[in-house]
Amino acid sequence: KLSSTLNAPAVMMGFGLPDENLHAPNEHFNLENFDKGLLTIVEYLKLV
């Protein structure tokens, strides 16, 4: 639905690293990667 609404391909981007234990005990997310992920999404949205 999003692809057809925006007339653009859907893109999935992951910003976590394998050692961050996504959805597992002791999971964490590096704030630097979080910030870079936000900037990446902003730049992507400028292009579509």
PDB file of N, CA and C in Angstrom:
ATOM      1  N   LYS A   1       0.825  -1.187   0.000  1.00  0.00           N
ATOM      2  CA  LYS A   1       0.000   0.000   0.000  1.00  0.00           C
ATOM      3  C   LYS A   1       0.874   1.257   0.000  1.00  0.00           C
ATOM      4  N   LEU A   2       1.907   1.289   0.821  1.00  0.00           N
ATOM      5  CA  LEU A   2       2.783   2.462   0.872  1.00  0.00           C
ATOM      6  C   LEU A   2       3.447   2.698  -0.478  1.00  0.00           C
ATOM      7  N   SER A   3       3.921   1.626  -1.101  1.00  0.00           N
ATOM      8  CA  SER A   3       4.569   1.760  -2.413  1.00  0.00           C
ATOM      9  C   SER A   3       3.632   2.382  -3.436  1.00  0.00           C
ATOM     10  N   SER A   4       2.402   1.912  -3.468  1.00  0.00           N
ATOM     11  CA  SER A   4       1.470   2.446  -4.463  1.00  0.00           C
ATOM     12  C   SER A   4       1.028   3.863  -4.112  1.00  0.00           C
ATOM     13  N   THR A   5       0.908   4.172  -2.840  1.00  0.00           N
ATOM     14  CA  THR A   5       0.516   5.524  -2.430  1.00  0.00           C
ATOM     15  C   THR A   5       1.588   6.539  -2.787  1.00  0.00           C
ATOM     16  N   LEU A   6       2.842   6.203  -2.527  1.00  0.00           N
ATOM     17  CA  LEU A   6       3.950   7.117  -2.812  1.00  0.00           C
ATOM     18  C   LEU A   6       4.472   6.993  -4.239  1.00  0.00           C
ATOM     19  N   ASN A   7       4.012   5.963  -4.938  1.00  0.00           N
ATOM     20  CA  ASN A   7       4.526   5.665  -6.271  1.00  0.00           C
ATOM     21  C   ASN A   7       6.057   5.539  -6.244  1.00  0.00           C
ATOM     22  N   ALA A   8       6.527   4.827  -5.235  1.00  0.00           N
ATOM     23  CA  ALA A   8       7.962   4.615  -5.041  1.00  0.00           C
ATOM     24  C   ALA A   8       8.152   3.226  -4.435  1.00  0.00           C
ATOM     25  N   PRO A   9       9.290   2.616  -4.680  1.00  0.00           N
ATOM     26  CA  PRO A   9       9.519   1.282  -4.104  1.00  0.00           C
ATOM     27  C   PRO A   9       9.640   1.339  -2.586  1.00  0.00           C
ATOM     28  N   ALA A  10       9.166   0.286  -1.947  1.00  0.00           N
ATOM     29  CA  ALA A  10       9.333   0.167  -0.501  1.00  0.00           C
ATOM     30  C   ALA A  10      10.762  -0.277  -0.213  1.00  0.00           C
ATOM     31  N   VAL A  11      11.356   0.295   0.799  1.00  0.00           N
ATOM     32  CA  VAL A  11      12.737  -0.025   1.158  1.00  0.00           C
ATOM     33  C   VAL A  11      12.780  -0.363   2.640  1.00  0.00           C
ATOM     34  N   MET A  12      13.452  -1.456   2.967  1.00  0.00           N
ATOM     35  CA  MET A  12      13.654  -1.813   4.369  1.00  0.00           C
ATOM     36  C   MET A  12      15.119  -1.577   4.694  1.00  0.00           C
ATOM     37  N   MET A  13      15.365  -0.830   5.765  1.00  0.00           N
ATOM     38  CA  MET A  13      16.735  -0.536   6.169  1.00  0.00           C
ATOM     39  C   MET A  13      16.921  -0.943   7.623  1.00  0.00           C
ATOM     40  N   GLY A  14      17.971  -1.667   7.890  1.00  0.00           N
ATOM     41  CA  GLY A  14      18.300  -2.033   9.255  1.00  0.00           C
ATOM     42  C   GLY A  14      19.548  -1.285   9.700  1.00  0.00           C
ATOM     43  N   PHE A  15      19.517  -0.772  10.909  1.00  0.00           N
ATOM     44  CA  PHE A  15      20.651   0.011  11.391  1.00  0.00           C
ATOM     45  C   PHE A  15      21.338  -0.624  12.592  1.00  0.00           C
ATOM     46  N   GLY A  16      20.833  -1.751  13.034  1.00  0.00           N
ATOM     47  CA  GLY A  16      21.456  -2.447  14.150  1.00  0.00           C
ATOM     48  C   GLY A  16      22.590  -3.342  13.680  1.00  0.00           C
ATOM     49  N   LEU A  17      23.463  -3.673  14.594  1.00  0.00           N
ATOM     50  CA  LEU A  17      24.594  -4.552  14.302  1.00  0.00           C
ATOM     51  C   LEU A  17      24.352  -5.927  14.922  1.00  0.00           C
ATOM     52  N   PRO A  18      24.963  -6.969  14.382  1.00  0.00           N
ATOM     53  CA  PRO A  18      24.727  -8.326  14.889  1.00  0.00           C
ATOM     54  C   PRO A  18      25.004  -8.487  16.386  1.00  0.00           C
ATOM     55  N   ASP A  19      25.983  -7.780  16.922  1.00  0.00           N
ATOM     56  CA  ASP A  19      26.321  -7.951  18.342  1.00  0.00           C
ATOM     57  C   ASP A  19      25.408  -7.163  19.282  1.00  0.00           C
ATOM     58  N   GLU A  20      24.383  -6.514  18.753  1.00  0.00           N
ATOM     59  CA  GLU A  20      23.459  -5.751  19.595  1.00  0.00           C
ATOM     60  C   GLU A  20      22.302  -6.607  20.110  1.00  0.00           C
ATOM     61  N   ASN A  21      22.266  -7.882  19.714  1.00  0.00           N
ATOM     62  CA  ASN A  21      21.300  -8.857  20.245  1.00  0.00           C
ATOM     63  C   ASN A  21      19.844  -8.398  20.122  1.00  0.00           C
ATOM     64  N   LEU A  22      19.432  -8.047  18.924  1.00  0.00           N
ATOM     65  CA  LEU A  22      18.071  -7.576  18.696  1.00  0.00           C
ATOM     66  C   LEU A  22      17.039  -8.561  19.243  1.00  0.00           C
ATOM     67  N   HIS A  23      16.134  -8.068  20.074  1.00  0.00           N
ATOM     68  CA  HIS A  23      15.047  -8.842  20.688  1.00  0.00           C
ATOM     69  C   HIS A  23      15.557 -10.050  21.467  1.00  0.00           C
ATOM     70  N   ALA A  24      16.707  -9.933  22.070  1.00  0.00           N
ATOM     71  CA  ALA A  24      17.287 -11.006  22.865  1.00  0.00           C
ATOM     72  C   ALA A  24      17.726 -10.427  24.212  1.00  0.00           C
ATOM     73  N   PRO A  25      18.072 -11.286  25.159  1.00  0.00           N
ATOM     74  CA  PRO A  25      18.569 -10.756  26.434  1.00  0.00           C
ATOM     75  C   PRO A  25      19.754  -9.816  26.204  1.00  0.00           C
ATOM     76  N   ASN A  26      19.796  -8.769  26.980  1.00  0.00           N
ATOM     77  CA  ASN A  26      20.867  -7.765  26.916  1.00  0.00           C
ATOM     78  C   ASN A  26      20.943  -7.041  25.575  1.00  0.00           C
ATOM     79  N   GLU A  27      19.778  -6.875  24.922  1.00  0.00           N
ATOM     80  CA  GLU A  27      19.819  -6.140  23.659  1.00  0.00           C
ATOM     81  C   GLU A  27      20.138  -4.676  23.929  1.00  0.00           C
ATOM     82  N   HIS A  28      20.777  -4.042  22.965  1.00  0.00           N
ATOM     83  CA  HIS A  28      21.102  -2.621  23.059  1.00  0.00           C
ATOM     84  C   HIS A  28      21.207  -2.074  21.647  1.00  0.00           C
ATOM     85  N   PHE A  29      21.211  -0.762  21.536  1.00  0.00           N
ATOM     86  CA  PHE A  29      21.305  -0.125  20.223  1.00  0.00           C
ATOM     87  C   PHE A  29      22.208   1.079  20.362  1.00  0.00           C
ATOM     88  N   ASN A  30      23.282   1.079  19.607  1.00  0.00           N
ATOM     89  CA  ASN A  30      24.266   2.151  19.653  1.00  0.00           C
ATOM     90  C   ASN A  30      23.618   3.470  19.221  1.00  0.00           C
ATOM     91  N   LEU A  31      23.714   4.506  20.031  1.00  0.00           N
ATOM     92  CA  LEU A  31      23.085   5.788  19.706  1.00  0.00           C
ATOM     93  C   LEU A  31      23.676   6.433  18.461  1.00  0.00           C
ATOM     94  N   GLU A  32      24.943   6.184  18.182  1.00  0.00           N
ATOM     95  CA  GLU A  32      25.535   6.719  16.954  1.00  0.00           C
ATOM     96  C   GLU A  32      24.850   6.105  15.726  1.00  0.00           C
ATOM     97  N   ASN A  33      24.574   4.803  15.784  1.00  0.00           N
ATOM     98  CA  ASN A  33      23.860   4.158  14.681  1.00  0.00           C
ATOM     99  C   ASN A  33      22.430   4.674  14.584  1.00  0.00           C
ATOM    100  N   PHE A  34      21.809   4.948  15.708  1.00  0.00           N
ATOM    101  CA  PHE A  34      20.459   5.510  15.722  1.00  0.00           C
ATOM    102  C   PHE A  34      20.449   6.865  15.016  1.00  0.00           C
ATOM    103  N   ASP A  35      21.392   7.724  15.370  1.00  0.00           N
ATOM    104  CA  ASP A  35      21.481   9.048  14.740  1.00  0.00           C
ATOM    105  C   ASP A  35      21.734   8.933  13.240  1.00  0.00           C
ATOM    106  N   LYS A  36      22.649   8.058  12.856  1.00  0.00           N
ATOM    107  CA  LYS A  36      22.936   7.866  11.428  1.00  0.00           C
ATOM    108  C   LYS A  36      21.718   7.301  10.702  1.00  0.00           C
ATOM    109  N   GLY A  37      20.983   6.435  11.367  1.00  0.00           N
ATOM    110  CA  GLY A  37      19.765   5.886  10.775  1.00  0.00           C
ATOM    111  C   GLY A  37      18.730   6.966  10.524  1.00  0.00           C
ATOM    112  N   LEU A  38      18.549   7.860  11.490  1.00  0.00           N
ATOM    113  CA  LEU A  38      17.602   8.969  11.305  1.00  0.00           C
ATOM    114  C   LEU A  38      18.002   9.845  10.130  1.00  0.00           C
ATOM    115  N   LEU A  39      19.279  10.167  10.033  1.00  0.00           N
ATOM    116  CA  LEU A  39      19.755  10.997   8.921  1.00  0.00           C
ATOM    117  C   LEU A  39      19.571  10.287   7.581  1.00  0.00           C
ATOM    118  N   THR A  40      19.793   8.991   7.566  1.00  0.00           N
ATOM    119  CA  THR A  40      19.607   8.217   6.339  1.00  0.00           C
ATOM    120  C   THR A  40      18.156   8.248   5.892  1.00  0.00           C
ATOM    121  N   ILE A  41      17.231   8.078   6.830  1.00  0.00           N
ATOM    122  CA  ILE A  41      15.806   8.096   6.493  1.00  0.00           C
ATOM    123  C   ILE A  41      15.392   9.470   5.986  1.00  0.00           C
ATOM    124  N   VAL A  42      15.880  10.520   6.610  1.00  0.00           N
ATOM    125  CA  VAL A  42      15.569  11.882   6.158  1.00  0.00           C
ATOM    126  C   VAL A  42      16.040  12.079   4.724  1.00  0.00           C
ATOM    127  N   GLU A  43      17.262  11.674   4.422  1.00  0.00           N
ATOM    128  CA  GLU A  43      17.792  11.831   3.064  1.00  0.00           C
ATOM    129  C   GLU A  43      17.011  10.989   2.063  1.00  0.00           C
ATOM    130  N   TYR A  44      16.640   9.785   2.457  1.00  0.00           N
ATOM    131  CA  TYR A  44      15.841   8.931   1.576  1.00  0.00           C
ATOM    132  C   TYR A  44      14.499   9.595   1.261  1.00  0.00           C
ATOM    133  N   LEU A  45      13.839  10.116   2.280  1.00  0.00           N
ATOM    134  CA  LEU A  45      12.527  10.736   2.067  1.00  0.00           C
ATOM    135  C   LEU A  45      12.620  11.991   1.206  1.00  0.00           C
ATOM    136  N   LYS A  46      13.748  12.668   1.238  1.00  0.00           N
ATOM    137  CA  LYS A  46      13.934  13.825   0.353  1.00  0.00           C
ATOM    138  C   LYS A  46      13.960  13.401  -1.114  1.00  0.00           C
ATOM    139  N   LEU A  47      14.396  12.165  -1.366  1.00  0.00           N
ATOM    140  CA  LEU A  47      14.547  11.678  -2.736  1.00  0.00           C
ATOM    141  C   LEU A  47      13.269  11.105  -3.335  1.00  0.00           C
ATOM    142  N   VAL A  48      12.343  10.695  -2.485  1.00  0.00           N
ATOM    143  CA  VAL A  48      11.111  10.085  -3.033  1.00  0.00           C
ATOM    144  C   VAL A  48      10.019  11.096  -3.234  1.00  0.00           C
TER     145      VAL A  48
END
